Coordinates of C-alpha atoms in Angstrom, one line a residue:
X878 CA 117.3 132.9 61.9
X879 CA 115.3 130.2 63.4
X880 CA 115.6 126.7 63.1
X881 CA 113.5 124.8 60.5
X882 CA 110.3 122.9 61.7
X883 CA 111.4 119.2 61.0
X884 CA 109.7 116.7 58.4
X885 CA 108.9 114.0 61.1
X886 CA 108.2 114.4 65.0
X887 CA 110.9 111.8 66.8
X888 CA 108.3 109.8 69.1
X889 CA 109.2 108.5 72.5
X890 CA 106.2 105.8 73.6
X891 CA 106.7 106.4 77.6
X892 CA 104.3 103.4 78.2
X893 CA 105.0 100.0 76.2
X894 CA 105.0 96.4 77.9
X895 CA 107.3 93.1 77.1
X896 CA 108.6 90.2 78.8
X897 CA 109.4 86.6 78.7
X898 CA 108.0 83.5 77.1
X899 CA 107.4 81.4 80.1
X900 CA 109.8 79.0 79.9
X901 CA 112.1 81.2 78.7
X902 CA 112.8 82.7 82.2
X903 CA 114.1 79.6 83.5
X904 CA 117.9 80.6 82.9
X905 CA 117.9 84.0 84.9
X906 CA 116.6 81.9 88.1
X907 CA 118.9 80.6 90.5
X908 CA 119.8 76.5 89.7
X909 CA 118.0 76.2 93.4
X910 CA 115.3 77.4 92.4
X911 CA 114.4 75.4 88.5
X912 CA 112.9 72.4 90.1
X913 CA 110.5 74.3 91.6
X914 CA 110.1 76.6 88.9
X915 CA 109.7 73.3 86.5
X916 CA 106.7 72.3 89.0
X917 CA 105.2 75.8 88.6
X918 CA 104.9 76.2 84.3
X919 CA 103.9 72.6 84.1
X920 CA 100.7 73.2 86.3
X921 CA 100.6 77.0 85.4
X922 CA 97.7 78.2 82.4
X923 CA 98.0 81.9 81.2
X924 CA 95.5 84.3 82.3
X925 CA 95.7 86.5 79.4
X926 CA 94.8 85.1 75.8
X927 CA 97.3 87.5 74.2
X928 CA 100.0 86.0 75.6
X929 CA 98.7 82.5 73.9
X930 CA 98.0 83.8 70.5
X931 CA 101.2 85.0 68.0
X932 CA 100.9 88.0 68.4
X933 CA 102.1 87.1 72.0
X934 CA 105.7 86.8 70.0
X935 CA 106.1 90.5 70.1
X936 CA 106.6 90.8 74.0
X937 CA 110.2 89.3 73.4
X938 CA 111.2 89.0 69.7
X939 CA 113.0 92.2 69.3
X940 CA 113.8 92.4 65.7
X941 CA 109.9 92.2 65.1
X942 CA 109.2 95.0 68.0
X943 CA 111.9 97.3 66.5
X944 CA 110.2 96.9 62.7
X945 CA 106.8 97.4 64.4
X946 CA 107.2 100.1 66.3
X947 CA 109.0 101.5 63.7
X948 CA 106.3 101.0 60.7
X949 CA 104.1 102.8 63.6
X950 CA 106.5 105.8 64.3
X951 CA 107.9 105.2 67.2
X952 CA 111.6 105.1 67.8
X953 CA 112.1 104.2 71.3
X954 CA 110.3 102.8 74.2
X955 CA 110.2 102.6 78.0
X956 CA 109.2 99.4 78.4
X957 CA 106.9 98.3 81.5
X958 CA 106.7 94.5 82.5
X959 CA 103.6 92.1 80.8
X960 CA 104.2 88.8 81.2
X961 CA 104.0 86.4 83.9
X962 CA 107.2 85.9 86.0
X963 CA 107.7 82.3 87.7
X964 CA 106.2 81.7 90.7
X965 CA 103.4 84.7 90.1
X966 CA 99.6 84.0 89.8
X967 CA 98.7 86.8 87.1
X968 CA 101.0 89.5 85.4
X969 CA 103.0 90.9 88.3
X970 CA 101.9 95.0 87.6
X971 CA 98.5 93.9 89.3
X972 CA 99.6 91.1 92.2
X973 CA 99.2 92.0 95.3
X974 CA 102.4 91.9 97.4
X975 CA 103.2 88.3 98.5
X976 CA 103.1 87.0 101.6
X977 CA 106.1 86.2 104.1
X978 CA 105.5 82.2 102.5
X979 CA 105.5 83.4 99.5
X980 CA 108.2 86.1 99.5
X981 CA 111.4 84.1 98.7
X982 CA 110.1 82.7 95.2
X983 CA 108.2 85.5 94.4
X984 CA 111.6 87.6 94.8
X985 CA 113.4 85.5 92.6
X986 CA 110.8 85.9 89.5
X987 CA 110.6 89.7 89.5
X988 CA 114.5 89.1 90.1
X989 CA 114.7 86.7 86.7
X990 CA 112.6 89.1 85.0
X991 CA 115.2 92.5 85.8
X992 CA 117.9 90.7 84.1
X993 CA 115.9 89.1 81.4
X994 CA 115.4 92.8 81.1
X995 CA 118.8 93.4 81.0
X996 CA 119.0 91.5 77.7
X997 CA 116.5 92.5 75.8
X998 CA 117.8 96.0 76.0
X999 CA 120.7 95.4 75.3
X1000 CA 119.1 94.1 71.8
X1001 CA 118.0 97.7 71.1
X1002 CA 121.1 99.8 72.3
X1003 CA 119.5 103.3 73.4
X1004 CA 116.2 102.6 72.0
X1005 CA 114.6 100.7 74.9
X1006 CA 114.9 102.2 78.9
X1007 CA 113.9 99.1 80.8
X1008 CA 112.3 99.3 83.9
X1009 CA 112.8 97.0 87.1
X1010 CA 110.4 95.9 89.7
X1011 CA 111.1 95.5 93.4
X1012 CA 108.7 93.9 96.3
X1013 CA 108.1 96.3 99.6
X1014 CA 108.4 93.5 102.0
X1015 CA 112.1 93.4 102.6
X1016 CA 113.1 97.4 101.9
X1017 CA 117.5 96.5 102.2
X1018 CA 116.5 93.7 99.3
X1019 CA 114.8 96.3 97.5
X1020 CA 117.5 99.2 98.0
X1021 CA 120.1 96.6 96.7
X1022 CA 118.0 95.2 93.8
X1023 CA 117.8 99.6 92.9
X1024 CA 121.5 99.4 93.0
X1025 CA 122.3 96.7 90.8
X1026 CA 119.7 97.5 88.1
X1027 CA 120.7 100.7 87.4
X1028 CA 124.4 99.7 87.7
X1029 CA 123.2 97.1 85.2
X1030 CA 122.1 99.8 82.7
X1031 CA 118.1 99.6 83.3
X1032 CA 117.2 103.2 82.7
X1033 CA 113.8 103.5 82.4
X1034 CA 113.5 103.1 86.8
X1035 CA 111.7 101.2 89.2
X1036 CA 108.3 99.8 89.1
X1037 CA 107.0 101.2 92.5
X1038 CA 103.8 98.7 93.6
X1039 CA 101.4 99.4 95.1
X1040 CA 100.2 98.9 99.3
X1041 CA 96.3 99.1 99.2
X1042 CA 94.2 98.4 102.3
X1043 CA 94.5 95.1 103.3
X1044 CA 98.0 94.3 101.9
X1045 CA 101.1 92.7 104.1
X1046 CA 103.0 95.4 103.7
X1047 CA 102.6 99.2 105.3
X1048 CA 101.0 102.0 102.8
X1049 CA 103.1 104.3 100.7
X1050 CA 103.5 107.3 103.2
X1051 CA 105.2 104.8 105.6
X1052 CA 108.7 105.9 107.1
X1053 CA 109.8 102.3 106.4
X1054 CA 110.5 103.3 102.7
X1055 CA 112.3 106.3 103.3
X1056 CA 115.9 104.0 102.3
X1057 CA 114.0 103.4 98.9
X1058 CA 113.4 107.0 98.3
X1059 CA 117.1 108.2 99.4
X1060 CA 118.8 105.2 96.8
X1061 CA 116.4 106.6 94.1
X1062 CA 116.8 109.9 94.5
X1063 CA 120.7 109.4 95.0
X1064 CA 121.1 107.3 91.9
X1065 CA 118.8 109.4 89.4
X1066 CA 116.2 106.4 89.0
X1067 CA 112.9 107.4 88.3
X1068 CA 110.3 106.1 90.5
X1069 CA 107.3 104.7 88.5
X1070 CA 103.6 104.0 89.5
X1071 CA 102.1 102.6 86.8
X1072 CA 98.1 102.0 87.1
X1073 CA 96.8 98.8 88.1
X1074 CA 99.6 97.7 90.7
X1075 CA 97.6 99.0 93.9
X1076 CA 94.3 98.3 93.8
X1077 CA 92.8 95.6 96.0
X1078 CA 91.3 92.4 95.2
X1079 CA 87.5 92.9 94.5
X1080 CA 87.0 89.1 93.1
X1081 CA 84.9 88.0 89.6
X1082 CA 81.7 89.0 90.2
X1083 CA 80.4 91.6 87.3
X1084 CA 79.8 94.5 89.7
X1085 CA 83.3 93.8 91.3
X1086 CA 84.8 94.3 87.5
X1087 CA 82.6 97.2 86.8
X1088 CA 84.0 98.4 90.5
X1089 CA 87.7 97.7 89.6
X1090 CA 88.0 99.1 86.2
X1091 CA 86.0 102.4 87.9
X1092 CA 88.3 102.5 91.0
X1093 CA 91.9 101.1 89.6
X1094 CA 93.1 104.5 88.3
X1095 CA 91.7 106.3 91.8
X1096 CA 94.2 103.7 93.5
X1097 CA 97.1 104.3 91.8
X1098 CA 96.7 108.1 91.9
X1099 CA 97.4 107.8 95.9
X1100 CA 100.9 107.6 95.5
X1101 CA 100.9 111.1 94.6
X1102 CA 99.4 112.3 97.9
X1103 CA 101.1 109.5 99.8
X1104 CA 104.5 110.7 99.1
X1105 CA 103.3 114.4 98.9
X1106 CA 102.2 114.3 102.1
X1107 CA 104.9 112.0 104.0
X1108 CA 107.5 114.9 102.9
X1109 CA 109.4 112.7 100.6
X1110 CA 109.3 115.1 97.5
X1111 CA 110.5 117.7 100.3
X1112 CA 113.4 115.5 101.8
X1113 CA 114.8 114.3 98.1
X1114 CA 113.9 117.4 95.9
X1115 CA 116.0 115.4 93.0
X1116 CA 113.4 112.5 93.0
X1117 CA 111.1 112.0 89.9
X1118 CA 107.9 110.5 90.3
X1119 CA 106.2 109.0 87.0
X1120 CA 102.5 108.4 86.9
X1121 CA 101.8 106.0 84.3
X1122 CA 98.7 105.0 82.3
X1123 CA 96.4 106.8 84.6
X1124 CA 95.3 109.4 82.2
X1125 CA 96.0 112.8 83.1
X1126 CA 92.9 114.7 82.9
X1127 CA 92.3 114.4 86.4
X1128 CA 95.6 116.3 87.9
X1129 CA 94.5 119.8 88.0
X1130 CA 91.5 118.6 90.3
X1131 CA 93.4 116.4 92.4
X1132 CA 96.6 119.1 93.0
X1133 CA 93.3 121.6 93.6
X1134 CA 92.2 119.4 96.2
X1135 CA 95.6 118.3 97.5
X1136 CA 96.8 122.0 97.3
X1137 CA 93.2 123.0 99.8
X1138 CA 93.9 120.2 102.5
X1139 CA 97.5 120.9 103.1
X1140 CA 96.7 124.8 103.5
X1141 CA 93.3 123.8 105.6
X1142 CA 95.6 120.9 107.9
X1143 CA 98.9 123.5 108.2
X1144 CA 96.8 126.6 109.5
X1145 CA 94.5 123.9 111.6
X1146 CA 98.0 123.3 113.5
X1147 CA 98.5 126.6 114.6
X1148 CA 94.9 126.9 116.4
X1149 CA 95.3 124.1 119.3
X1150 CA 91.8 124.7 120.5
X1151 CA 89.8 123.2 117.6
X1152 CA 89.0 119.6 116.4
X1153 CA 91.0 119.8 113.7
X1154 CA 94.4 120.7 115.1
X1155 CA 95.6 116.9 115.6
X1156 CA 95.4 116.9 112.2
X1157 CA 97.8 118.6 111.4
X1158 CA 100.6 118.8 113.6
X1159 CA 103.7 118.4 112.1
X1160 CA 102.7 118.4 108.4
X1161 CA 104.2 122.5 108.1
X1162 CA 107.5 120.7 108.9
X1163 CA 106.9 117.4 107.4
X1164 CA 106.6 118.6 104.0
X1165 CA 108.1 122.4 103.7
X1166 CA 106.1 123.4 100.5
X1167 CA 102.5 122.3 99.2
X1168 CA 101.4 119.5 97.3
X1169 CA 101.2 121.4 94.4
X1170 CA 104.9 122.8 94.4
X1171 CA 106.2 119.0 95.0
X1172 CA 104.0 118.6 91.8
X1173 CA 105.9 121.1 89.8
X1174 CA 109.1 119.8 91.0
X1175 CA 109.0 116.3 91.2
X1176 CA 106.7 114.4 89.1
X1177 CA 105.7 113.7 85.4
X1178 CA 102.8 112.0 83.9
X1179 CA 102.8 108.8 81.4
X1180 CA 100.2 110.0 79.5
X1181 CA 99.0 106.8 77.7
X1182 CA 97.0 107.1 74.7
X1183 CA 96.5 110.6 75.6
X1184 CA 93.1 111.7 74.4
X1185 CA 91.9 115.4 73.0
X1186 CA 90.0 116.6 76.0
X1187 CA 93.6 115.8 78.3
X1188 CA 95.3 117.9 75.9
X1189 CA 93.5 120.9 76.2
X1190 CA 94.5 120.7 80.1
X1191 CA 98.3 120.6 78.9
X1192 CA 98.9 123.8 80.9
X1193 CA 97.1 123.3 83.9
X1194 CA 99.0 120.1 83.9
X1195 CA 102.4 121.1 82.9
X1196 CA 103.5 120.7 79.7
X1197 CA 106.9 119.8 80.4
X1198 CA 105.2 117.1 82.5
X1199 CA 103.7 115.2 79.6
X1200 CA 104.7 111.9 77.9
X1201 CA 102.9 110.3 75.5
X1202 CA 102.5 106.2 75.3
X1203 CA 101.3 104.2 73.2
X1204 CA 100.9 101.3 75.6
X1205 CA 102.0 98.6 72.9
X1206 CA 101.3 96.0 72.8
X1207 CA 98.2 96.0 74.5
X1208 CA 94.7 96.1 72.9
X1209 CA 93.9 99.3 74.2
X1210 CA 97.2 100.9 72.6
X1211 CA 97.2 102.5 69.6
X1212 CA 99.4 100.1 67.4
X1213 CA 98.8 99.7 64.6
X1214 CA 97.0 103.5 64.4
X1215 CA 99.8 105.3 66.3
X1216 CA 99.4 108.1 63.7
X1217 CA 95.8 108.3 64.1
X1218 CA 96.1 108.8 67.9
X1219 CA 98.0 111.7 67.9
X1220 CA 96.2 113.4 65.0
X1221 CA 93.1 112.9 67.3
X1222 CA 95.0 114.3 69.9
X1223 CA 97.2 116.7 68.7
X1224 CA 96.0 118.3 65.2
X1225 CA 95.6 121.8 66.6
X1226 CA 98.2 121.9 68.7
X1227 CA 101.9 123.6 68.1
X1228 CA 104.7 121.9 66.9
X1229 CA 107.4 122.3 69.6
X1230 CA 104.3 121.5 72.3
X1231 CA 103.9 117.8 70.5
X1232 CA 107.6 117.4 70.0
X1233 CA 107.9 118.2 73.9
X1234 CA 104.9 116.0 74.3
X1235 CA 105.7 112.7 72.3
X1236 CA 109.0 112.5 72.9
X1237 CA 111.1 115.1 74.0
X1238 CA 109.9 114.8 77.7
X1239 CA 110.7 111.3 78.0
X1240 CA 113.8 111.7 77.2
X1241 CA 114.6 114.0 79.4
X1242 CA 113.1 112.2 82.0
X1243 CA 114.4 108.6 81.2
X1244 CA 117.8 110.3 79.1
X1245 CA 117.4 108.9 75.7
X1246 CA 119.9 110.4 73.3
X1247 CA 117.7 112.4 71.0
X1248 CA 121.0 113.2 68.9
X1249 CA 120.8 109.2 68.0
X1250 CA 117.3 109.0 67.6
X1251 CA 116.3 112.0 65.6
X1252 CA 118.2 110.3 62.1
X1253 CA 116.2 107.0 63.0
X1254 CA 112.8 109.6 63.4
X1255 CA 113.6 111.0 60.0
X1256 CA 113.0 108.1 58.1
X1257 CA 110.0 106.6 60.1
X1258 CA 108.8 109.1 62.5
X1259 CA 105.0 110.3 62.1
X1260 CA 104.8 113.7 59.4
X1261 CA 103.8 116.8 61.2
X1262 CA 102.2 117.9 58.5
X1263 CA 100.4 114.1 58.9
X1264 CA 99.5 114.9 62.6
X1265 CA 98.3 118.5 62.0
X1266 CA 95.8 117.1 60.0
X1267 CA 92.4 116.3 62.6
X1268 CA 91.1 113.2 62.2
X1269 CA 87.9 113.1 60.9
X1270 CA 86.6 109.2 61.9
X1271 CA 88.4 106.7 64.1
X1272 CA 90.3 103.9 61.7
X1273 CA 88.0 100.6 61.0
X1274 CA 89.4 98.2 63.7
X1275 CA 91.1 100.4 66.4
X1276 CA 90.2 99.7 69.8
X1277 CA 92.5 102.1 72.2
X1278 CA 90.0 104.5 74.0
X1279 CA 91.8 107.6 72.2
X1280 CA 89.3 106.8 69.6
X1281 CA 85.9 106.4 71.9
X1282 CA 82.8 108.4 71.0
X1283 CA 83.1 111.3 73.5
X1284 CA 86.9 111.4 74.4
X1285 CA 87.1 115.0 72.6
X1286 CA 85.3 116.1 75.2
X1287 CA 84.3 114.3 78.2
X1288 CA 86.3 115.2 81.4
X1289 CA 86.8 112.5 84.2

């Protein structure tokens, strides 16, 4: 006889965001390092309001997190950097890798904020997989920061930036990186990519913001092809590649696409009298199977506030591929209207598909103990009887973008 359908879905967010008060990274910095650092906050003025008003309090007070995520149904987090490390000029998910000046302190911030990390965790035993950042332009640094975070207990993975045109460090495909790759892939650790770490600097004029918020998905999307076609998903077959806040709609396009170029490039290679030959030399061997295979192997999606029309593409997309976030605790989340998201999203849509989507994925993925979180879900988890029921108008107040006018069915 089959299981029972439970009362209350256990919901994994797969995209939320803390850090730091400023001053409060001070201690996880070398002592060499705190009179500069005490130079640096006394001249340094927060680019982001949120991280001024109190609300700001929820990035690192984690009794308050825990009772707010939980009043919003969600039971554990992987939790993605938001505030400001020392030395950095803006949130470090969107700086541009450093210069060689600039390396050494720059190193030792994202350094102070992996074992601030560390703690906060370890505030929220199994509820929270933390994620690390790294810098590209010292790969053994990099290989041995890998090491010691997950040693440390950091399992939500590494924060891969991003290499746009123009940056000091090579682009993703590079061979440079292939250390990184092999110490993930070794280790288990996820490798994330979450959107807004690889886009270049456009500057503050009102068409360069318009540009940026069109373009900064597009940008972050290239580490798919830059690893697909560098062969690195066929040299580590363990390794998983998360794509975070990126939306999702766009895969079965892009691995289309991808899937068209590889075949065009590989049968290019075997006719040495045309143009396109050059092209393609090498790539047959480079990367064994296609882009779309690496795809079904390799890689998962953070599906951030994950909106109706992205739903109905769960099967082109892979539905074991899918985890939902709730992005907390940014405006565009879905705090405080968590249940409102997914009953936009999800209302016509099978129980053990949601279950897979809103949580069971990520734990798979980033190995949450559902067996210790399922008794937590049962008391504060959204209903599914709740969810099943489509939502008729978008809550007075909610900004995330799961609740714009046309999200049901527009398809970027």
């Amino acid at each position: 006889m089959p299981d029972e359908t439970p009362e209350r879905y256990t919901v994994v967010s797969a995209d939320c965001h803390a850090g730091a008060d400023l001053l409060d990274y001070r201690p996880y910095l070398p002592s060499r390092h705190h009179e500069a650092f005490d130079a640096w906050a006394a001249a340094f003025v927060h680019p982001f309001a949120d991280l001024l008003a109190p609300e700001a309090t929820r990035n690192w007070d984690s009794d308050r997190r825990v009772a707010e995520l939980e009043e919003d149904g969600i039971v554990a987090e992987v939790v993605f950097p938001n505030t400001v490390p020392p030395f950095f000029p803006s949130a470090s998910l969107s700086a541009v890798q450093p210069t060689a000046e600039e390396f050494e302190l720059r190193w030792a911030g994202l350094q102070a904020h992996n074992r601030w990390m560390e703690d906060f965790c370890s505030r929220a035993p199994g509820r929270r997989a933390g994620t690390f950042q790294i810098l590209l332009n010292d790969v053994d640094a990099a290989v041995a920061e890998v090491r010691r975070c997950h040693a440390a207990g950091l399992t939500g993975g590494l924060v891969l930036p991003g290499a746009p045109p123009g940056a000091p460090v090579p682009e993703l495909w590079s061979s440079v990186y292939e250390p990184l790759w092999a110490v993930c892939a070794e280790l288990g650790v996820p490798v994330n990519h979450h959107a807004g770490s690889a886009s270049p600097v456009l500057g503050e004029e009102p068409a360069a913001r318009a540009v940026f918020m069109v373009e900064t998905t597009w940008f972050s999307h290239r580490a798919l092809w830059h690893l697909a076609f560098a062969g690195v998903f066929h040299r580590h077959p363990g390794l998983k590649l998360v794509l975070t806040e990126q939306g999702s709609g766009w895969i079965p396009g892009v691995l289309d696409m991808l899937d068209y170029y590889h075949q065009r490039l590989v049968g290019a290679a075997t006719r040495a009298a045309t143009a396109e030959s050059k092209f393609g030399a090498g790539l047959a061997e480079l990367m064994g199977e296609g882009p779309r295979a690496a795809w079904e192997r390799n890689c998962f999606v953070g599906a951030s506030f994950m909106r109706a029309h992205e739903v109905l593409l769960r099967d082109r997309i892979g539905l074991d591929k899918i985890m939902w976030g709730s992005d907390f605790p940014h405006d565009e989340g879905t705090y405080p209207f968590t249940i409102e998201a997914l009953r936009t999203s999800f209302a016509d849509v099978p129980y053990d598909e949601v279950a897979a989507m809103v949580g069971g994925n990520a734990a798979r993925v980033y190995g949450f103990d559902l067996g210790a979180l399922d008794p937590i879900a049962a008391k504060v988890g959204p209903l599914v009887a709740d969810v099943a029921r489509p939502l008729a108008e978008p809550p007075v107040g909610a900004t995330s973008p799961v609740f714009a006018k046309g999200s049901s069915v527009r398809v970027w």
